[in-house]
Short mmCIF file of C-alpha atoms in Angstrom, two decimals:
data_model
loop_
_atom_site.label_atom_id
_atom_site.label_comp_id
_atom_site.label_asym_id
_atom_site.label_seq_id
_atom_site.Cartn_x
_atom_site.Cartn_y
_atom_site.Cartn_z
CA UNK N 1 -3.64 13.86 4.78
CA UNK N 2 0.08 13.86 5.33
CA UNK N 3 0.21 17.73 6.79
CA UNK N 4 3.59 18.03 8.04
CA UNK N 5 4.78 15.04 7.31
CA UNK N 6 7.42 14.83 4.24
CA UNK N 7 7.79 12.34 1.57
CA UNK N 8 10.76 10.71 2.41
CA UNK N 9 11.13 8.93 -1.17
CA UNK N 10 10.59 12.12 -2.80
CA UNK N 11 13.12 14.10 -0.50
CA UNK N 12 15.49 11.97 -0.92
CA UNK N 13 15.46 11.64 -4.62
CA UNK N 14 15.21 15.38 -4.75
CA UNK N 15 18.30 15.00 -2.60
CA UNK N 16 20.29 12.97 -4.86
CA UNK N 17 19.94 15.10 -7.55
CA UNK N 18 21.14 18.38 -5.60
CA UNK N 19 24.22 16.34 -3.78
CA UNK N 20 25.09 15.57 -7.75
CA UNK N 21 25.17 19.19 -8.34
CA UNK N 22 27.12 19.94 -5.36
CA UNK N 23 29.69 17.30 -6.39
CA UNK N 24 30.01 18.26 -9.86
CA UNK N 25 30.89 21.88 -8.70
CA UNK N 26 33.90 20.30 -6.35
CA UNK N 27 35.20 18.46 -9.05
CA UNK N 28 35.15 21.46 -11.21
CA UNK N 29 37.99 22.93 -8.58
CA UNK N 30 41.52 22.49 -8.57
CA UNK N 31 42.89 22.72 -4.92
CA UNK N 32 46.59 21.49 -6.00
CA UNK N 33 47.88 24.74 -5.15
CA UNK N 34 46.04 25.39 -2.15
CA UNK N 35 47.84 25.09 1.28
CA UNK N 36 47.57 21.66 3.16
CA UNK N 37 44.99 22.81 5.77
CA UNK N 38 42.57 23.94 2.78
CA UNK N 39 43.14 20.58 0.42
CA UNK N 40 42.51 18.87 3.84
CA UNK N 41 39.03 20.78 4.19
CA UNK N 42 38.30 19.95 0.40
CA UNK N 43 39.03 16.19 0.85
CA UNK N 44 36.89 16.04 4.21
CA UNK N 45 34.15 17.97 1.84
CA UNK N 46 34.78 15.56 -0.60
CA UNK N 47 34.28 12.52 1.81
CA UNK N 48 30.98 13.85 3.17
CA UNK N 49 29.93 13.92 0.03
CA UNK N 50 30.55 10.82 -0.83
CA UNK N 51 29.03 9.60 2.43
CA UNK N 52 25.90 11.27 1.84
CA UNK N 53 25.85 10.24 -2.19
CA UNK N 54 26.57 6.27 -0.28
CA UNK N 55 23.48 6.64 2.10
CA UNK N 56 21.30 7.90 -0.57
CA UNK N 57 21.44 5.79 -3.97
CA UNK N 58 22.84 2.28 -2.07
CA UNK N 59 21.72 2.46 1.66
CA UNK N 60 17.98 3.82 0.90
CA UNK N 61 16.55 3.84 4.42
CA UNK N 62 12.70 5.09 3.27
CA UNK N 63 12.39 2.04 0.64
CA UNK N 64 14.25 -0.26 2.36
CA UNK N 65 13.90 0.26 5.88
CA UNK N 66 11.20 -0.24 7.91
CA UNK N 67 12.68 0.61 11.22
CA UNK N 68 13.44 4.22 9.55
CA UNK N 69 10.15 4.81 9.92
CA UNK N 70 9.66 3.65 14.09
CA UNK N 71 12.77 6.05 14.13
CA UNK N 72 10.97 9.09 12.80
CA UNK N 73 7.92 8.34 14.70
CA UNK N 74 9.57 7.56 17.89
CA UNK N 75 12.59 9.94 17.52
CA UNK N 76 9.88 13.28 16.80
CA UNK N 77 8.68 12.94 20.16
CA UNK N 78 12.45 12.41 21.76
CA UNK N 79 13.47 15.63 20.30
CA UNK N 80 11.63 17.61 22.45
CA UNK N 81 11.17 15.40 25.44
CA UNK N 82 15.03 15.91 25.96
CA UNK N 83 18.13 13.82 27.24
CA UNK N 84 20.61 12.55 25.26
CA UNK N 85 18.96 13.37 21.57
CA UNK N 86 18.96 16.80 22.14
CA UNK N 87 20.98 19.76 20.59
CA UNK N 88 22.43 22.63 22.02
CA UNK N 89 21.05 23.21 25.33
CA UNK N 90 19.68 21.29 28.24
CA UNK N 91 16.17 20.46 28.22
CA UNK N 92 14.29 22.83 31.52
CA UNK N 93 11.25 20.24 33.16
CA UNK N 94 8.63 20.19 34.25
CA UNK N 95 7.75 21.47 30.06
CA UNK N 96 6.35 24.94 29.34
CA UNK N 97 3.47 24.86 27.08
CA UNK N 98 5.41 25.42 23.97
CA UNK N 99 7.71 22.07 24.45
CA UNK N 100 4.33 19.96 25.58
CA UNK N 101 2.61 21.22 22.25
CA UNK N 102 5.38 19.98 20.79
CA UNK N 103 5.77 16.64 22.31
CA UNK N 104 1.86 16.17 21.41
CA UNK N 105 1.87 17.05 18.11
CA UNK N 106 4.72 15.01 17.06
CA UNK N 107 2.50 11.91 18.60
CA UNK N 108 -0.39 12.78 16.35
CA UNK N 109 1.87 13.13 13.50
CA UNK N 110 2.49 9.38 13.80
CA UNK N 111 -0.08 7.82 11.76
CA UNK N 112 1.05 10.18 8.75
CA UNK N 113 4.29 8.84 9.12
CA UNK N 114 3.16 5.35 9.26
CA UNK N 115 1.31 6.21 5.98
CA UNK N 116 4.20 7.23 4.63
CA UNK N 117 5.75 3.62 5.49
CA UNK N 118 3.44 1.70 3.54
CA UNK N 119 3.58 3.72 0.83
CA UNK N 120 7.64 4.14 0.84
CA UNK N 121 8.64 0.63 1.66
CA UNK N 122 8.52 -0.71 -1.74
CA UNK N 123 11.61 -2.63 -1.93
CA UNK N 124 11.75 -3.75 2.28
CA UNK N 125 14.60 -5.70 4.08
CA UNK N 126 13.14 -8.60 5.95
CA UNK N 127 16.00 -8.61 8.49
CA UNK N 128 15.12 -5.07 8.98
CA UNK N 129 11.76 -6.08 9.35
CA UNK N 130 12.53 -7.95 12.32
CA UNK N 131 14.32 -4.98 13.90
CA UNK N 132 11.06 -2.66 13.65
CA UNK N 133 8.88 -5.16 15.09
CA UNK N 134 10.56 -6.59 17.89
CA UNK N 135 10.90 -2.72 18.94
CA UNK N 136 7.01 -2.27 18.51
CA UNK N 137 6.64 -5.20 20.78
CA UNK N 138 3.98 -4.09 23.37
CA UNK N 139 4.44 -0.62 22.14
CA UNK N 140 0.80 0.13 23.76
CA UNK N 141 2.08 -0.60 27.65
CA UNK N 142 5.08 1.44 26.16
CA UNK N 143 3.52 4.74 25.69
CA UNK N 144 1.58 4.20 28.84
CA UNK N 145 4.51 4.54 30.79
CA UNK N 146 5.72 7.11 28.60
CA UNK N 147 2.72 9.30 29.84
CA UNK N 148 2.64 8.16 33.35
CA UNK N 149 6.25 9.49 33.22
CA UNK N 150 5.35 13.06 31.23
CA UNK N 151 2.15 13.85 33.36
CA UNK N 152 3.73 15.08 36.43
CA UNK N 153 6.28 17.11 34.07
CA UNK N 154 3.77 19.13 31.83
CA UNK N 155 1.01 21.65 32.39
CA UNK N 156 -2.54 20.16 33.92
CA UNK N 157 -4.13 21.85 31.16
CA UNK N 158 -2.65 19.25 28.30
CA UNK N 159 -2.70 15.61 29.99
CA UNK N 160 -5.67 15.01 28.84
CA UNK N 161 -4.42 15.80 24.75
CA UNK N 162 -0.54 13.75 26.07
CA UNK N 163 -2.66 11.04 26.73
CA UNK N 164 -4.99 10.99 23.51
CA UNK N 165 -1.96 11.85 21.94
CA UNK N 166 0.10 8.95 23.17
CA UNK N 167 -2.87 6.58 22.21
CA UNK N 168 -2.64 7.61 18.61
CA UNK N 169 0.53 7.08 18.37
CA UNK N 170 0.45 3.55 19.91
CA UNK N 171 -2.20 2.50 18.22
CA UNK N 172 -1.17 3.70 14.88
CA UNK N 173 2.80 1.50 15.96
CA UNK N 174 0.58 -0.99 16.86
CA UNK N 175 -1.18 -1.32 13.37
CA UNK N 176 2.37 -1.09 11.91
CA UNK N 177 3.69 -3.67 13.44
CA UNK N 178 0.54 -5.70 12.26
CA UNK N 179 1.01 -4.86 8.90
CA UNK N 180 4.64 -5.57 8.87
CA UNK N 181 4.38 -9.04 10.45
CA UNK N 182 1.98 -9.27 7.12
CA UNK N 183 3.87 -7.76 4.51
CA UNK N 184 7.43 -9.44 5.78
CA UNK N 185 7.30 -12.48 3.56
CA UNK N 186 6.62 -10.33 0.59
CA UNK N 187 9.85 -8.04 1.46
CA UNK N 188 12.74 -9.69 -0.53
CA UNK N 189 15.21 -7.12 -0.96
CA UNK N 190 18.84 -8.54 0.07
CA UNK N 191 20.28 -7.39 3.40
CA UNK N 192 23.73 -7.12 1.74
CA UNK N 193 24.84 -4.60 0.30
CA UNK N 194 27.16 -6.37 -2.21
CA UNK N 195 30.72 -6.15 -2.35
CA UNK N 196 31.41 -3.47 -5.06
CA UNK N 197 29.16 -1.59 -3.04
CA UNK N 198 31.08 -2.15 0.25
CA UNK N 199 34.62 -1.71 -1.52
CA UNK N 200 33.21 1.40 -2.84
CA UNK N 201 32.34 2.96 0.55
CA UNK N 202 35.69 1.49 2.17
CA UNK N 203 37.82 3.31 -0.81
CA UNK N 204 36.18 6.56 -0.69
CA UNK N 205 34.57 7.47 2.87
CA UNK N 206 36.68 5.45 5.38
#
């Protein structure tokens, strides 16, 4: 039922165990007697690491955060619409078939991903609760405009599947946002960080 659509728990624990690896083979070099512009690469190596090792065993965005999961609904369907979340190069419009195939399946890929929230989010942030559904606010009217914007732009021969598309998706953000304004009391999980946490990222990444 989730074709397409990864585990985000399980990818990120599988993750955490290959960044370990990766950081245990750094450690194992000695760059004293490399030049400065090569133990400057190693550090900045180092402090991606780091970063990376932060976001995944303290920050926790698919347990923790529901708003992770409006961002991989929301931001599938931005990578191929185009603008400002897109790499490399521009964006041509109106959309060939190819990019319109794409823009539609990402929509219908939303209810997995939704799945995928209420299955992941098992210790949620209230306050980051909030954020996901005050953004899912009217999120039906939303992806109407969305489409009323995209029709013009793509071939006649897929409105029809951009808007069936576009009402999966809403509906499915819509049932989210249902089910979060549910489930929020039960989320407990402390906003904060902690200090050792914090003093941790502040010594090592920044």
């Amino acid at each position: 039922p989730h074709s397409g659509t990864p585990d985000y728990v399980a990818l990120d624990r599988e993750r955490v165990e290959g960044l370990a690896d990766f950081k245990a083979r750094l450690a194992a070099i000695d760059p004293s007697a490399w030049s400065v512009h090569d133990r400057i690469d190693y550090l900045v190596l180092q402090i991606e690491m780091d970063h990376q090792d932060f976001q995944l065993r303290v920050i926790r965005q698919p347990t923790r955060n529901p708003d992770f999961y409006v961002n991989q609904a929301i931001g599938g369907v931005t990578r191929y619409i185009g603008g400002r979340y897109v790499d490399g190069d521009g964006v041509q419009v109106p959309y060939d078939d190819q990019r319109t195939d794409g823009i539609v399946a990402a929509m219908r890929r939303t209810p997995e991903i939704v799945d995928r929230a209420r299955e992941g989010l098992i210790e949620g942030v209230p306050e980051m609760a909030d954020v996901a559904i005050e953004r899912l606010e009217d999120i039906g009217s939303k992806y109407r405009q969305l489409v009323e914007i995209l029709t013009p732009r793509v071939p006649d021969s897929h409105t029809s599947a951009l808007a069936e598309a576009a009402d999966v998706a809403a509906t499915s953000l819509g049932g989210y946002r249902d089910w979060l304004l549910e489930a929020r009391d039960d989320m407990t999980a402390p906003y904060a960080i902690g200090a050792p946490a914090f003093e941790w990222l502040v010594q090592n990444v920044y």
